[in-house]
PDB file of C-alpha atoms and ligand atoms in Angstrom:
ATOM      1  CA  MET U   1      14.243  91.975 -25.809  1.00  0.00           C
ATOM      2  CA  LYS U   2      11.279  91.303 -27.996  1.00  0.00           C
ATOM      3  CA  ILE U   3       9.670  87.887 -27.439  1.00  0.00           C
ATOM      4  CA  LYS U   4       8.801  86.603 -30.882  1.00  0.00           C
ATOM      5  CA  THR U   5       8.132  82.953 -30.064  1.00  0.00           C
ATOM      6  CA  SER U   6       7.876  80.820 -26.929  1.00  0.00           C
ATOM      7  CA  LYS U   7       7.258  77.087 -27.085  1.00  0.00           C
ATOM      8  CA  PHE U   8       7.032  74.212 -24.659  1.00  0.00           C
ATOM      9  CA  VAL U   9       9.718  71.634 -25.469  1.00  0.00           C
ATOM     10  CA  ILE U  10       9.685  68.725 -23.010  1.00  0.00           C
ATOM     11  CA  SER U  11       9.141  67.646 -19.377  1.00  0.00           C
ATOM     12  CA  ASN U  12      11.575  65.386 -17.535  1.00  0.00           C
ATOM     13  CA  THR U  13      12.755  64.167 -14.189  1.00  0.00           C
ATOM     14  CA  ASN U  14      16.171  63.469 -15.661  1.00  0.00           C
ATOM     15  CA  TRP U  15      18.026  66.527 -16.917  1.00  0.00           C
ATOM     16  CA  ARG U  16      20.069  64.376 -19.290  1.00  0.00           C
ATOM     17  CA  LYS U  17      16.919  63.764 -21.294  1.00  0.00           C
ATOM     18  CA  GLY U  18      16.316  67.508 -21.721  1.00  0.00           C
ATOM     19  CA  PRO U  19      16.907  69.361 -24.983  1.00  0.00           C
ATOM     20  CA  GLU U  20      20.433  69.486 -26.318  1.00  0.00           C
ATOM     21  CA  ALA U  21      22.500  71.973 -24.304  1.00  0.00           C
ATOM     22  CA  ASN U  22      23.367  74.046 -27.350  1.00  0.00           C
ATOM     23  CA  LEU U  23      21.667  77.305 -26.324  1.00  0.00           C
ATOM     24  CA  PRO U  24      21.867  79.478 -23.194  1.00  0.00           C
ATOM     25  CA  GLU U  25      19.462  78.447 -20.433  1.00  0.00           C
ATOM     26  CA  TYR U  26      17.871  80.124 -17.394  1.00  0.00           C
ATOM     27  CA  ALA U  27      16.215  78.177 -14.592  1.00  0.00           C
ATOM     28  CA  PHE U  28      13.474  79.398 -12.255  1.00  0.00           C
ATOM     29  CA  ILE U  29      13.431  77.915  -8.797  1.00  0.00           C
ATOM     30  CA  GLY U  30      11.971  78.633  -5.381  1.00  0.00           C
ATOM     31  CA  ARG U  31       9.458  77.393  -2.876  1.00  0.00           C
ATOM     32  CA  SER U  32       6.226  75.887  -4.056  1.00  0.00           C
ATOM     33  CA  ASN U  33       3.665  78.574  -4.849  1.00  0.00           C
ATOM     34  CA  VAL U  34       6.237  81.391  -4.927  1.00  0.00           C
ATOM     35  CA  GLY U  35       5.158  82.194  -8.488  1.00  0.00           C
ATOM     36  CA  LYS U  36       7.728  80.531 -10.783  1.00  0.00           C
ATOM     37  CA  SER U  37       5.305  79.438 -13.480  1.00  0.00           C
ATOM     38  CA  SER U  38       3.400  82.743 -13.296  1.00  0.00           C
ATOM     39  CA  LEU U  39       6.614  84.708 -13.698  1.00  0.00           C
ATOM     40  CA  ILE U  40       7.603  82.684 -16.766  1.00  0.00           C
ATOM     41  CA  ASN U  41       4.213  83.385 -18.354  1.00  0.00           C
ATOM     42  CA  MET U  42       4.486  87.068 -17.477  1.00  0.00           C
ATOM     43  CA  LEU U  43       7.975  87.368 -18.985  1.00  0.00           C
ATOM     44  CA  LEU U  44       6.828  85.734 -22.197  1.00  0.00           C
ATOM     45  CA  ASP U  45       3.437  87.501 -22.397  1.00  0.00           C
ATOM     46  CA  ARG U  46       1.698  84.142 -22.367  1.00  0.00           C
ATOM     47  CA  LYS U  47      -1.323  83.206 -20.262  1.00  0.00           C
ATOM     48  CA  GLU U  48      -0.889  79.483 -19.785  1.00  0.00           C
ATOM     49  CA  LEU U  49       2.382  78.341 -21.268  1.00  0.00           C
ATOM     50  CA  ALA U  50       3.655  77.267 -17.841  1.00  0.00           C
ATOM     51  CA  LYS U  51       0.950  75.697 -15.698  1.00  0.00           C
ATOM     52  CA  VAL U  52      -0.103  77.796 -12.699  1.00  0.00           C
ATOM     53  CA  SER U  53      -2.032  76.643  -9.653  1.00  0.00           C
ATOM     54  CA  GLY U  54      -3.242  77.993  -6.348  1.00  0.00           C
ATOM     55  CA  ARG U  55      -2.269  74.655  -4.827  1.00  0.00           C
ATOM     56  CA  PRO U  56       1.426  74.205  -4.078  1.00  0.00           C
ATOM     57  CA  GLY U  57       3.248  71.490  -5.988  1.00  0.00           C
ATOM     58  CA  LYS U  58       1.795  72.099  -9.434  1.00  0.00           C
ATOM     59  CA  THR U  59       5.124  71.843 -11.223  1.00  0.00           C
ATOM     60  CA  THR U  60       6.604  68.414 -10.526  1.00  0.00           C
ATOM     61  CA  LEU U  61       8.936  68.041 -13.493  1.00  0.00           C
ATOM     62  CA  ILE U  62      11.719  69.994 -15.159  1.00  0.00           C
ATOM     63  CA  ASN U  63       9.849  71.785 -17.942  1.00  0.00           C
ATOM     64  CA  HIS U  64      11.814  73.239 -20.828  1.00  0.00           C
ATOM     65  CA  PHE U  65      10.631  76.109 -23.012  1.00  0.00           C
ATOM     66  CA  ILE U  66      12.437  77.590 -25.991  1.00  0.00           C
ATOM     67  CA  ILE U  67      12.290  81.327 -26.582  1.00  0.00           C
ATOM     68  CA  ASN U  68      12.864  82.996 -29.967  1.00  0.00           C
ATOM     69  CA  ASP U  69      14.606  79.728 -30.951  1.00  0.00           C
ATOM     70  CA  GLU U  70      17.585  81.289 -29.155  1.00  0.00           C
ATOM     71  CA  TRP U  71      17.456  80.428 -25.453  1.00  0.00           C
ATOM     72  CA  TYR U  72      15.821  78.085 -22.977  1.00  0.00           C
ATOM     73  CA  ILE U  73      13.829  78.507 -19.813  1.00  0.00           C
ATOM     74  CA  ALA U  74      13.585  75.663 -17.310  1.00  0.00           C
ATOM     75  CA  ASP U  75      10.599  75.789 -14.946  1.00  0.00           C
ATOM     76  CA  LEU U  76      11.585  73.670 -11.951  1.00  0.00           C
ATOM     77  CA  PRO U  77       9.475  72.034  -9.235  1.00  0.00           C
ATOM     78  CA  GLY U  78       9.152  74.002  -6.016  1.00  0.00           C
ATOM     79  CA  TYR U  79      11.541  73.020  -3.275  1.00  0.00           C
ATOM     80  CA  GLY U  80      10.335  72.323   0.227  1.00  0.00           C
ATOM     81  CA  PHE U  81       6.896  71.249  -0.842  1.00  0.00           C
ATOM     82  CA  ALA U  82       5.353  70.180   2.432  1.00  0.00           C
ATOM     83  CA  LYS U  83       2.312  68.282   1.257  1.00  0.00           C
ATOM     84  CA  VAL U  84       4.061  65.348  -0.385  1.00  0.00           C
ATOM     85  CA  SER U  85       5.773  62.539   1.481  1.00  0.00           C
ATOM     86  CA  LEU U  86       9.370  63.005   2.516  1.00  0.00           C
ATOM     87  CA  LYS U  87      10.428  60.326   0.046  1.00  0.00           C
ATOM     88  CA  GLN U  88       8.666  62.132  -2.790  1.00  0.00           C
ATOM     89  CA  ARG U  89      10.132  65.452  -1.688  1.00  0.00           C
ATOM     90  CA  ASN U  90      13.649  64.077  -1.725  1.00  0.00           C
ATOM     91  CA  LYS U  91      13.036  62.751  -5.186  1.00  0.00           C
ATOM     92  CA  PHE U  92      12.089  66.243  -6.428  1.00  0.00           C
ATOM     93  CA  ASN U  93      15.003  67.815  -4.711  1.00  0.00           C
ATOM     94  CA  ASN U  94      17.485  65.265  -5.974  1.00  0.00           C
ATOM     95  CA  PHE U  95      16.675  65.553  -9.621  1.00  0.00           C
ATOM     96  CA  THR U  96      16.551  69.337  -9.388  1.00  0.00           C
ATOM     97  CA  LEU U  97      19.923  69.484  -7.678  1.00  0.00           C
ATOM     98  CA  GLU U  98      21.374  67.071 -10.231  1.00  0.00           C
ATOM     99  CA  TYR U  99      20.075  69.337 -12.973  1.00  0.00           C
ATOM    100  CA  LEU U 100      21.707  72.383 -11.375  1.00  0.00           C
ATOM    101  CA  ARG U 101      25.044  70.646 -11.042  1.00  0.00           C
ATOM    102  CA  GLY U 102      25.018  68.926 -14.408  1.00  0.00           C
ATOM    103  CA  ARG U 103      23.369  71.217 -16.939  1.00  0.00           C
ATOM    104  CA  GLU U 104      26.275  72.788 -18.770  1.00  0.00           C
ATOM    105  CA  ASN U 105      24.348  75.487 -20.656  1.00  0.00           C
ATOM    106  CA  LEU U 106      22.815  76.903 -17.464  1.00  0.00           C
ATOM    107  CA  MET U 107      23.703  80.608 -17.472  1.00  0.00           C
ATOM    108  CA  CYS U 108      21.899  81.676 -14.332  1.00  0.00           C
ATOM    109  CA  VAL U 109      19.335  80.506 -11.796  1.00  0.00           C
ATOM    110  CA  PHE U 110      16.558  82.876 -10.798  1.00  0.00           C
ATOM    111  CA  VAL U 111      15.924  82.195  -7.127  1.00  0.00           C
ATOM    112  CA  LEU U 112      12.359  83.350  -6.530  1.00  0.00           C
ATOM    113  CA  ILE U 113      11.492  84.750  -3.143  1.00  0.00           C
ATOM    114  CA  ASP U 114       8.085  85.809  -1.881  1.00  0.00           C
ATOM    115  CA  SER U 115       8.517  89.504  -1.135  1.00  0.00           C
ATOM    116  CA  ARG U 116       5.948  89.313   1.694  1.00  0.00           C
ATOM    117  CA  LEU U 117       8.013  86.977   3.867  1.00  0.00           C
ATOM    118  CA  PRO U 118      11.030  87.469   6.091  1.00  0.00           C
ATOM    119  CA  PRO U 119      14.123  85.478   4.971  1.00  0.00           C
ATOM    120  CA  GLN U 120      13.320  81.744   4.974  1.00  0.00           C
ATOM    121  CA  LYS U 121      16.027  79.237   5.799  1.00  0.00           C
ATOM    122  CA  ILE U 122      15.117  77.068   2.832  1.00  0.00           C
ATOM    123  CA  ASP U 123      15.884  79.960   0.452  1.00  0.00           C
ATOM    124  CA  THR U 124      19.065  81.123   2.151  1.00  0.00           C
ATOM    125  CA  ASP U 125      20.287  77.493   2.353  1.00  0.00           C
ATOM    126  CA  PHE U 126      19.580  77.057  -1.324  1.00  0.00           C
ATOM    127  CA  MET U 127      21.542  80.199  -2.238  1.00  0.00           C
ATOM    128  CA  GLU U 128      24.447  78.978  -0.120  1.00  0.00           C
ATOM    129  CA  TYR U 129      24.274  75.685  -1.977  1.00  0.00           C
ATOM    130  CA  CYS U 130      24.535  77.576  -5.281  1.00  0.00           C
ATOM    131  CA  GLY U 131      27.476  79.567  -3.946  1.00  0.00           C
ATOM    132  CA  ASN U 132      29.278  76.399  -2.859  1.00  0.00           C
ATOM    133  CA  LYS U 133      28.679  74.668  -6.176  1.00  0.00           C
ATOM    134  CA  ASP U 134      29.537  77.729  -8.301  1.00  0.00           C
ATOM    135  CA  VAL U 135      26.039  77.882  -9.750  1.00  0.00           C
ATOM    136  CA  PRO U 136      25.415  81.529 -10.785  1.00  0.00           C
ATOM    137  CA  PHE U 137      22.173  82.933  -9.429  1.00  0.00           C
ATOM    138  CA  VAL U 138      20.185  86.129  -9.029  1.00  0.00           C
ATOM    139  CA  MET U 139      17.389  86.851  -6.564  1.00  0.00           C
ATOM    140  CA  CYS U 140      13.947  87.605  -7.828  1.00  0.00           C
ATOM    141  CA  PHE U 141      11.350  88.907  -5.375  1.00  0.00           C
ATOM    142  CA  THR U 142       7.822  87.958  -6.457  1.00  0.00           C
ATOM    143  CA  LYS U 143       4.262  89.167  -5.828  1.00  0.00           C
ATOM    144  CA  MET U 144       5.319  92.738  -5.103  1.00  0.00           C
ATOM    145  CA  ASP U 145       1.763  93.833  -5.962  1.00  0.00           C
ATOM    146  CA  LYS U 146       0.647  92.347  -2.658  1.00  0.00           C
ATOM    147  CA  LEU U 147       2.655  94.903  -0.640  1.00  0.00           C
ATOM    148  CA  THR U 148       2.751  98.642  -0.220  1.00  0.00           C
ATOM    149  CA  SER U 149       6.030 100.203  -1.351  1.00  0.00           C
ATOM    150  CA  ARG U 150       6.816 100.934   2.263  1.00  0.00           C
ATOM    151  CA  GLU U 151       6.384  97.278   3.276  1.00  0.00           C
ATOM    152  CA  LEU U 152       8.358  96.142   0.254  1.00  0.00           C
ATOM    153  CA  ASN U 153      11.285  98.421   1.063  1.00  0.00           C
ATOM    154  CA  LYS U 154      11.269  97.295   4.662  1.00  0.00           C
ATOM    155  CA  ASN U 155      11.355  93.622   3.674  1.00  0.00           C
ATOM    156  CA  LEU U 156      14.076  94.168   1.077  1.00  0.00           C
ATOM    157  CA  THR U 157      16.263  96.096   3.483  1.00  0.00           C
ATOM    158  CA  HIS U 158      15.854  93.366   6.064  1.00  0.00           C
ATOM    159  CA  TYR U 159      16.640  90.622   3.538  1.00  0.00           C
ATOM    160  CA  LYS U 160      19.761  92.355   2.265  1.00  0.00           C
ATOM    161  CA  LYS U 161      20.993  92.873   5.800  1.00  0.00           C
ATOM    162  CA  GLU U 162      20.522  89.167   6.550  1.00  0.00           C
ATOM    163  CA  MET U 163      22.302  88.129   3.332  1.00  0.00           C
ATOM    164  CA  LEU U 164      25.284  90.331   4.133  1.00  0.00           C
ATOM    165  CA  LYS U 165      25.850  88.308   7.299  1.00  0.00           C
ATOM    166  CA  THR U 166      27.023  85.398   5.120  1.00  0.00           C
ATOM    167  CA  TRP U 167      27.873  86.974   1.752  1.00  0.00           C
ATOM    168  CA  HIS U 168      30.549  89.552   0.906  1.00  0.00           C
ATOM    169  CA  GLU U 169      28.352  91.048  -1.754  1.00  0.00           C
ATOM    170  CA  LEU U 170      24.756  90.768  -2.761  1.00  0.00           C
ATOM    171  CA  PRO U 171      23.660  89.029  -5.931  1.00  0.00           C
ATOM    172  CA  GLN U 172      21.706  90.978  -8.518  1.00  0.00           C
ATOM    173  CA  ILE U 173      18.155  91.567  -7.291  1.00  0.00           C
ATOM    174  CA  PHE U 174      14.958  91.797  -9.338  1.00  0.00           C
ATOM    175  CA  ILE U 175      11.559  92.833  -8.053  1.00  0.00           C
ATOM    176  CA  THR U 176       8.589  91.445  -9.934  1.00  0.00           C
ATOM    177  CA  SER U 177       4.849  91.069 -10.096  1.00  0.00           C
ATOM    178  CA  SER U 178       3.227  88.661 -12.491  1.00  0.00           C
ATOM    179  CA  ASN U 179      -0.037  90.514 -12.002  1.00  0.00           C
ATOM    180  CA  SER U 180       1.177  93.999 -12.890  1.00  0.00           C
ATOM    181  CA  LYS U 181       4.115  92.847 -15.092  1.00  0.00           C
ATOM    182  CA  TYR U 182       6.457  94.895 -12.945  1.00  0.00           C
ATOM    183  CA  GLY U 183      10.038  93.783 -13.578  1.00  0.00           C
ATOM    184  CA  GLN U 184       9.387  92.190 -16.967  1.00  0.00           C
ATOM    185  CA  GLU U 185      11.658  94.558 -18.835  1.00  0.00           C
ATOM    186  CA  SER U 186      14.550  94.395 -16.388  1.00  0.00           C
ATOM    187  CA  VAL U 187      14.577  90.580 -16.291  1.00  0.00           C
ATOM    188  CA  LEU U 188      14.445  90.325 -20.090  1.00  0.00           C
ATOM    189  CA  LYS U 189      17.199  92.941 -20.398  1.00  0.00           C
ATOM    190  CA  PHE U 190      19.370  90.898 -18.053  1.00  0.00           C
ATOM    191  CA  ILE U 191      18.815  87.746 -20.108  1.00  0.00           C
ATOM    192  CA  GLU U 192      19.517  89.598 -23.333  1.00  0.00           C
ATOM    193  CA  ALA U 193      22.757  90.945 -21.907  1.00  0.00           C
ATOM    194  CA  THR U 194      23.796  87.516 -20.570  1.00  0.00           C
ATOM    195  CA  ASN U 195      23.032  85.418 -23.678  1.00  0.00           C
ATOM    196  CA  PRO U 196      26.142  86.537 -25.627  1.00  0.00           C
ATOM    197  CA  TYR U 197      28.364  85.027 -22.901  1.00  0.00           C
ATOM    198  CA  PHE U 198      27.168  81.552 -23.791  1.00  0.00           C
ATOM    199  CA  LYS U 199      29.785  79.329 -25.334  1.00  0.00           C
ATOM    200  CA  ILE U 200      29.895  75.645 -26.126  1.00  0.00           C
ATOM    201  CA  ASP U 201      33.030  73.901 -24.894  1.00  0.00           C
TER     202      ASP U 201
HETATM  203  P1  LIG Y 301       4.638  75.289  -7.962  1.00  0.00           P
HETATM  204  O1  LIG Y 301       4.644  74.923  -9.413  1.00  0.00           O
HETATM  205  O2  LIG Y 301       3.545  74.644  -7.191  1.00  0.00           O
HETATM  206  O3  LIG Y 301       5.967  75.112  -7.313  1.00  0.00           O
HETATM  207  O4  LIG Y 301       4.251  76.855  -7.839  1.00  0.00           O
HETATM  208  P2  LIG Y 301       4.851  78.098  -8.634  1.00  0.00           P
HETATM  209  O5  LIG Y 301       6.028  78.647  -7.923  1.00  0.00           O
HETATM  210  O6  LIG Y 301       5.041  77.779 -10.091  1.00  0.00           O
HETATM  211  O7  LIG Y 301       3.677  79.176  -8.461  1.00  0.00           O
HETATM  212  P3  LIG Y 301       2.512  79.583  -9.484  1.00  0.00           P
HETATM  213  O8  LIG Y 301       3.064  80.398 -10.609  1.00  0.00           O
HETATM  214  O9  LIG Y 301       1.750  78.355  -9.836  1.00  0.00           O
HETATM  215  O10 LIG Y 301       1.651  80.596  -8.595  1.00  0.00           O
HETATM  216  C1  LIG Y 301       1.116  80.214  -7.353  1.00  0.00           C
HETATM  217  C2  LIG Y 301      -0.029  81.141  -6.980  1.00  0.00           C
HETATM  218  O11 LIG Y 301       0.452  82.480  -6.751  1.00  0.00           O
HETATM  219  C3  LIG Y 301      -1.103  81.268  -8.058  1.00  0.00           C
HETATM  220  O12 LIG Y 301      -2.353  81.338  -7.423  1.00  0.00           O
HETATM  221  C4  LIG Y 301      -0.760  82.585  -8.751  1.00  0.00           C
HETATM  222  O13 LIG Y 301      -1.885  83.194  -9.335  1.00  0.00           O
HETATM  223  C5  LIG Y 301      -0.232  83.410  -7.588  1.00  0.00           C
HETATM  224  N1  LIG Y 301       0.769  84.411  -8.052  1.00  0.00           N
HETATM  225  C6  LIG Y 301       1.895  84.151  -8.735  1.00  0.00           C
HETATM  226  N2  LIG Y 301       2.584  85.288  -9.003  1.00  0.00           N
HETATM  227  C7  LIG Y 301       1.865  86.303  -8.491  1.00  0.00           C
HETATM  228  C8  LIG Y 301       2.053  87.738  -8.437  1.00  0.00           C
HETATM  229  O14 LIG Y 301       3.029  88.307  -8.927  1.00  0.00           O
HETATM  230  N3  LIG Y 301       1.080  88.446  -7.771  1.00  0.00           N
HETATM  231  C9  LIG Y 301       0.007  87.850  -7.197  1.00  0.00           C
HETATM  232  N4  LIG Y 301      -0.864  88.647  -6.565  1.00  0.00           N
HETATM  233  N5  LIG Y 301      -0.202  86.525  -7.234  1.00  0.00           N
HETATM  234  C10 LIG Y 301       0.705  85.746  -7.863  1.00  0.00           C
HETATM  235 MG1  LIG Y 302       4.995  75.974 -11.082  1.00  0.00          MG
END
């Protein structure tokens, strides 16, 4: 897919105040600092559309972007952000979870996972949550540039093996690097192929 235009639309804590749900939407979620905002910029060939930071917890709101005037991206706050108070953390998590359950144009959630780490409970719990709530998701391994291909394969094999202990089949998996742009084409192809399935009830 060719990206012709990408624009910031609005930031919210309440998904009901987001843009009208009249176009297909894709959400990016994962732990703080996993690379959600960087991946969005990489996909769209933009440097600073989504705000990136070395400090975890940069994205604290649901940020909507519109692409080619045809589909939306939602950049979500990182879950499990340790450096804010528990009360604050629950607040993030609650409005994000409400968004996931309520947003009717949500086609798929990209669950971002740091390819350097062994499976983290917070990620596997989140994917189970999606499964239980019938929220479609794919896995997207990030920062693959930080690993050798041997390390990457080892980690992926291990992750898949762990997933198959609870899942009958694996979700679709993407491997990405915002630095090298690895994975850009396959993610955009997936979105392009999924968009036509959008329908308004
Ligand atoms: P929050 O908004 O805090 O939840 O973080 P986020 O998930 O949006 O992460 P962000 O995109 O802000 O990136 C966090 C840090 O990781 C930044 O320092 C990025 O430069 C770095 N980073 C993100 N993606 C990659 C990648 O693919 N490769 C490398 N080497 N670094 C990356
Ligand atoms: Mg962010």
